[in-house]
Amino acid sequence: MTWRDRDGKALTDYPCPSVAVDVAVLTVRERQLHVVVVPTERGRALPGTFLRPEENLADAADRALQTKAAIVDLTFHQLRMFDAPHRDDRGWVLSMAHSAVVSTRSLSATNECVLIDNGRPASPLAFDHGEMVAEAVLELRERYAREVDPALLVDEEFTLLELRELYEIVFDRPLPKDTFRRHVLGSLEGTGTTSAAGGGRPAELYRRLPNATLPPSAGAFLLD
């Protein structure tokens, strides 16, 4: 028996949009934030695909990364649905945007990236993918304001300078050395060893405390 609503219409009586997924994969290259892109007939775009029958959104996103960007085993999560009626000139298409952050060491040299400047792609992207990247950057900054390097972009052991330089890349601004140290130190533990990387004065190495979050004051300082 076919289900019908109060007007006597079945689901098939209503026009249905196509559903797509697009994934903003953020990474740090050459000391700047970038996003992975792929070539399309409409220019550079985020890796994406259309949802197939019997497929969930996460599986579609994983398939898009594998087939479009040759990226496998990547942890990602949903940002939000982009549903502007005319966002895609091919027709009525809803896209569930996803976000991921990965070390450049995990990417191939063939992966093309676009620089992110002032929180947005420095070069135009197809469709509304620039807006998706902007939201992914904002979400990344919110995560980094709550935890110490949650995407593990620095090594397991690091100096405070290396950590601060990463945060300056993520937040796209210089951060006062002493203020940064005061906000993050309670979420770290010293390793008892030092690093002389760069040939300078040896600096103490730290690691993240398990499940440690940054204090609210750190979030206010970083997101100001």
Coordinates of C-alpha atoms in Angstrom, one line a residue:
M1 CA 0.0 0.0 0.0
T2 CA 1.4 3.4 -1.0
W3 CA 1.6 6.0 1.7
R4 CA -0.2 9.3 0.9
D5 CA -0.4 12.6 2.7
R6 CA -3.5 14.6 3.5
D7 CA -3.7 15.9 -0.1
G8 CA -3.6 12.4 -1.4
K9 CA -0.1 12.7 -2.8
A10 CA 2.6 10.0 -2.6
L11 CA 6.3 10.8 -2.1
T12 CA 6.9 10.3 -5.8
D13 CA 4.4 13.1 -6.6
Y14 CA 6.8 15.7 -5.2
P15 CA 9.9 16.9 -7.0
C16 CA 13.1 15.6 -5.2
P17 CA 16.5 17.2 -5.1
S18 CA 19.7 15.3 -5.8
V19 CA 22.0 15.0 -2.8
A20 CA 25.7 15.5 -2.9
V21 CA 28.6 15.4 -0.5
D22 CA 31.7 17.6 -0.6
V23 CA 34.7 17.4 1.7
A24 CA 37.0 20.3 2.7
V25 CA 40.3 18.7 3.6
L26 CA 42.5 21.3 5.3
T27 CA 46.2 20.9 5.7
V28 CA 49.3 23.0 6.4
R29 CA 51.8 23.4 3.6
E30 CA 54.8 25.8 3.5
R31 CA 53.7 27.2 6.9
Q32 CA 50.2 28.2 5.5
L33 CA 46.8 26.7 5.7
H34 CA 45.6 25.1 2.4
V35 CA 42.6 23.1 1.2
V36 CA 42.7 20.1 -1.1
V37 CA 41.0 20.6 -4.5
V38 CA 40.4 18.6 -7.6
P39 CA 39.9 19.6 -11.2
T40 CA 36.4 19.6 -12.6
E41 CA 34.7 20.9 -15.8
R42 CA 33.7 24.0 -13.7
G43 CA 37.1 24.7 -12.4
R44 CA 38.8 23.6 -9.1
A45 CA 36.4 22.2 -6.5
L46 CA 36.3 20.2 -3.3
P47 CA 36.3 16.4 -3.7
G48 CA 32.7 15.5 -4.0
T49 CA 30.1 13.1 -5.4
F50 CA 26.4 12.3 -5.6
L51 CA 24.7 10.0 -3.1
R52 CA 24.0 6.6 -4.5
P53 CA 21.0 4.4 -3.6
E54 CA 21.5 2.4 -0.3
E55 CA 24.5 4.6 0.6
N56 CA 24.8 6.9 3.6
L57 CA 26.5 10.3 3.6
A58 CA 29.7 9.1 5.3
D59 CA 30.2 6.3 2.8
A60 CA 29.7 8.8 -0.1
A61 CA 32.2 11.2 1.4
D62 CA 34.7 8.4 1.8
R63 CA 34.2 7.3 -1.8
A64 CA 34.6 10.9 -3.0
L65 CA 37.9 11.2 -1.2
Q66 CA 39.2 7.9 -2.6
T67 CA 38.0 8.3 -6.2
K68 CA 38.6 12.1 -6.7
A69 CA 41.6 12.8 -4.5
A70 CA 43.2 9.3 -3.8
I71 CA 42.8 9.9 -0.1
V72 CA 41.9 6.9 2.1
D73 CA 41.3 6.2 5.8
L74 CA 40.6 9.9 6.6
T75 CA 38.6 10.9 9.6
F76 CA 36.0 13.6 8.7
H77 CA 32.8 14.9 10.0
Q78 CA 29.7 16.8 8.8
L79 CA 29.7 20.6 8.7
R80 CA 26.2 21.5 7.5
M81 CA 23.8 21.2 4.6
F82 CA 24.2 23.7 1.8
D83 CA 20.7 24.1 0.3
A84 CA 20.5 27.3 -1.8
P85 CA 18.0 26.4 -4.6
H86 CA 20.3 27.6 -7.4
R87 CA 23.7 26.7 -5.9
D88 CA 24.3 24.2 -8.7
D89 CA 23.5 25.1 -12.3
R90 CA 23.0 21.5 -13.2
G91 CA 19.8 21.3 -11.2
W92 CA 18.3 21.2 -7.7
V93 CA 21.2 19.8 -5.6
L94 CA 21.6 19.8 -1.9
S95 CA 25.2 19.2 -0.6
M96 CA 26.2 18.0 2.8
A97 CA 29.6 19.6 3.4
H98 CA 32.1 17.6 5.4
S99 CA 35.4 18.8 7.0
A100 CA 38.7 17.0 7.7
V101 CA 42.2 18.1 8.8
V102 CA 45.2 16.1 7.9
S103 CA 49.0 16.5 8.1
T104 CA 50.6 17.2 4.8
R105 CA 52.7 14.1 5.4
S106 CA 49.6 12.0 4.8
L107 CA 48.9 13.6 1.4
S108 CA 50.4 12.7 -1.9
A109 CA 52.7 15.1 -3.7
T110 CA 50.1 15.0 -6.5
N111 CA 47.3 16.3 -4.3
E112 CA 46.5 19.9 -5.5
C113 CA 45.9 22.5 -2.8
V114 CA 44.7 26.1 -2.8
L115 CA 46.0 28.6 -0.3
I116 CA 43.6 29.9 2.4
D117 CA 44.0 33.6 3.0
N118 CA 42.0 35.5 5.6
G119 CA 39.9 32.4 6.2
R120 CA 38.9 31.8 2.6
P121 CA 40.3 30.2 -0.5
A122 CA 42.7 32.6 -2.2
S123 CA 41.5 31.3 -5.6
P124 CA 37.9 30.9 -6.8
L125 CA 36.3 27.4 -6.4
A126 CA 33.3 26.0 -8.2
F127 CA 29.8 26.2 -6.9
D128 CA 29.6 27.4 -3.3
H129 CA 32.7 25.5 -2.2
G130 CA 34.5 28.7 -1.1
E131 CA 31.7 29.1 1.5
M132 CA 32.2 25.5 2.6
V133 CA 35.9 26.1 3.1
A134 CA 35.3 29.3 5.1
E135 CA 33.0 27.3 7.4
A136 CA 35.6 24.5 7.7
V137 CA 38.2 27.1 8.8
L138 CA 35.9 28.6 11.4
E139 CA 35.1 25.1 12.7
L140 CA 38.8 24.3 12.8
R141 CA 39.6 27.4 14.8
E142 CA 36.8 26.6 17.3
R143 CA 38.3 23.1 17.8
Y144 CA 41.8 24.5 18.3
A145 CA 40.5 27.0 20.8
R146 CA 39.1 24.1 22.9
E147 CA 41.9 21.6 22.7
V148 CA 45.6 21.5 22.0
D149 CA 46.2 20.6 18.4
P150 CA 43.2 18.2 18.1
A151 CA 44.1 17.3 14.5
L152 CA 47.7 16.3 15.5
L153 CA 49.4 18.6 13.0
V154 CA 52.5 18.8 15.0
D155 CA 54.6 15.8 16.1
E156 CA 53.7 13.9 19.3
E157 CA 56.5 15.8 21.1
F158 CA 57.0 19.5 20.3
T159 CA 58.4 22.7 21.6
L160 CA 56.2 25.6 22.6
L161 CA 57.6 27.5 19.7
E162 CA 56.5 24.8 17.2
L163 CA 53.0 24.7 18.8
R164 CA 52.6 28.5 18.8
E165 CA 53.7 28.7 15.1
L166 CA 51.0 26.1 14.3
Y167 CA 48.4 28.2 16.1
E168 CA 49.5 31.3 14.3
I169 CA 48.9 29.5 11.0
V170 CA 45.5 28.2 12.1
F171 CA 44.3 31.6 13.4
D172 CA 46.2 33.6 10.8
R173 CA 47.7 36.1 13.2
P174 CA 50.7 36.5 15.5
L175 CA 50.2 35.4 19.0
P176 CA 52.1 36.9 22.0
K177 CA 54.7 34.4 23.2
D178 CA 54.1 34.7 26.9
T179 CA 50.3 34.9 26.7
F180 CA 50.1 31.8 24.5
R181 CA 52.4 29.9 26.9
R182 CA 50.2 30.9 29.9
H183 CA 47.0 29.7 28.2
V184 CA 48.3 26.3 26.9
L185 CA 50.8 25.2 29.5
G186 CA 48.2 23.6 31.8
S187 CA 47.2 21.2 29.0
L188 CA 50.8 20.0 28.4
E189 CA 53.4 17.9 30.2
G190 CA 57.1 18.2 29.8
T191 CA 59.0 15.2 28.5
G192 CA 62.2 15.9 30.4
T193 CA 64.1 16.2 27.1
T194 CA 65.1 19.1 24.9
S195 CA 65.3 19.8 21.2
A196 CA 68.0 21.8 19.4
A197 CA 66.2 21.9 16.1
G198 CA 67.4 24.8 14.0
G199 CA 70.7 25.0 15.8
G200 CA 69.5 27.4 18.4
R201 CA 69.3 27.2 22.1
P202 CA 67.8 23.9 23.3
A203 CA 64.1 24.1 24.0
E204 CA 62.0 21.9 26.3
L205 CA 59.9 19.3 24.6
Y206 CA 56.2 18.8 25.6
R207 CA 53.4 16.5 24.8
R208 CA 49.6 16.8 25.1
L209 CA 48.0 15.7 28.4
P210 CA 45.4 12.9 27.7
N211 CA 41.9 14.4 27.2
A212 CA 43.1 17.8 28.3
T213 CA 41.1 20.8 27.2
L214 CA 42.1 24.4 27.1
P215 CA 40.6 26.8 29.6
P216 CA 37.8 29.2 28.5
S217 CA 40.3 32.0 28.8
A218 CA 42.4 30.4 26.0
G219 CA 39.3 30.3 23.7
A220 CA 38.6 34.0 24.4
F221 CA 42.2 34.8 23.7
L222 CA 42.5 32.8 20.5
L223 CA 39.1 33.7 19.0
D224 CA 39.2 37.4 19.9

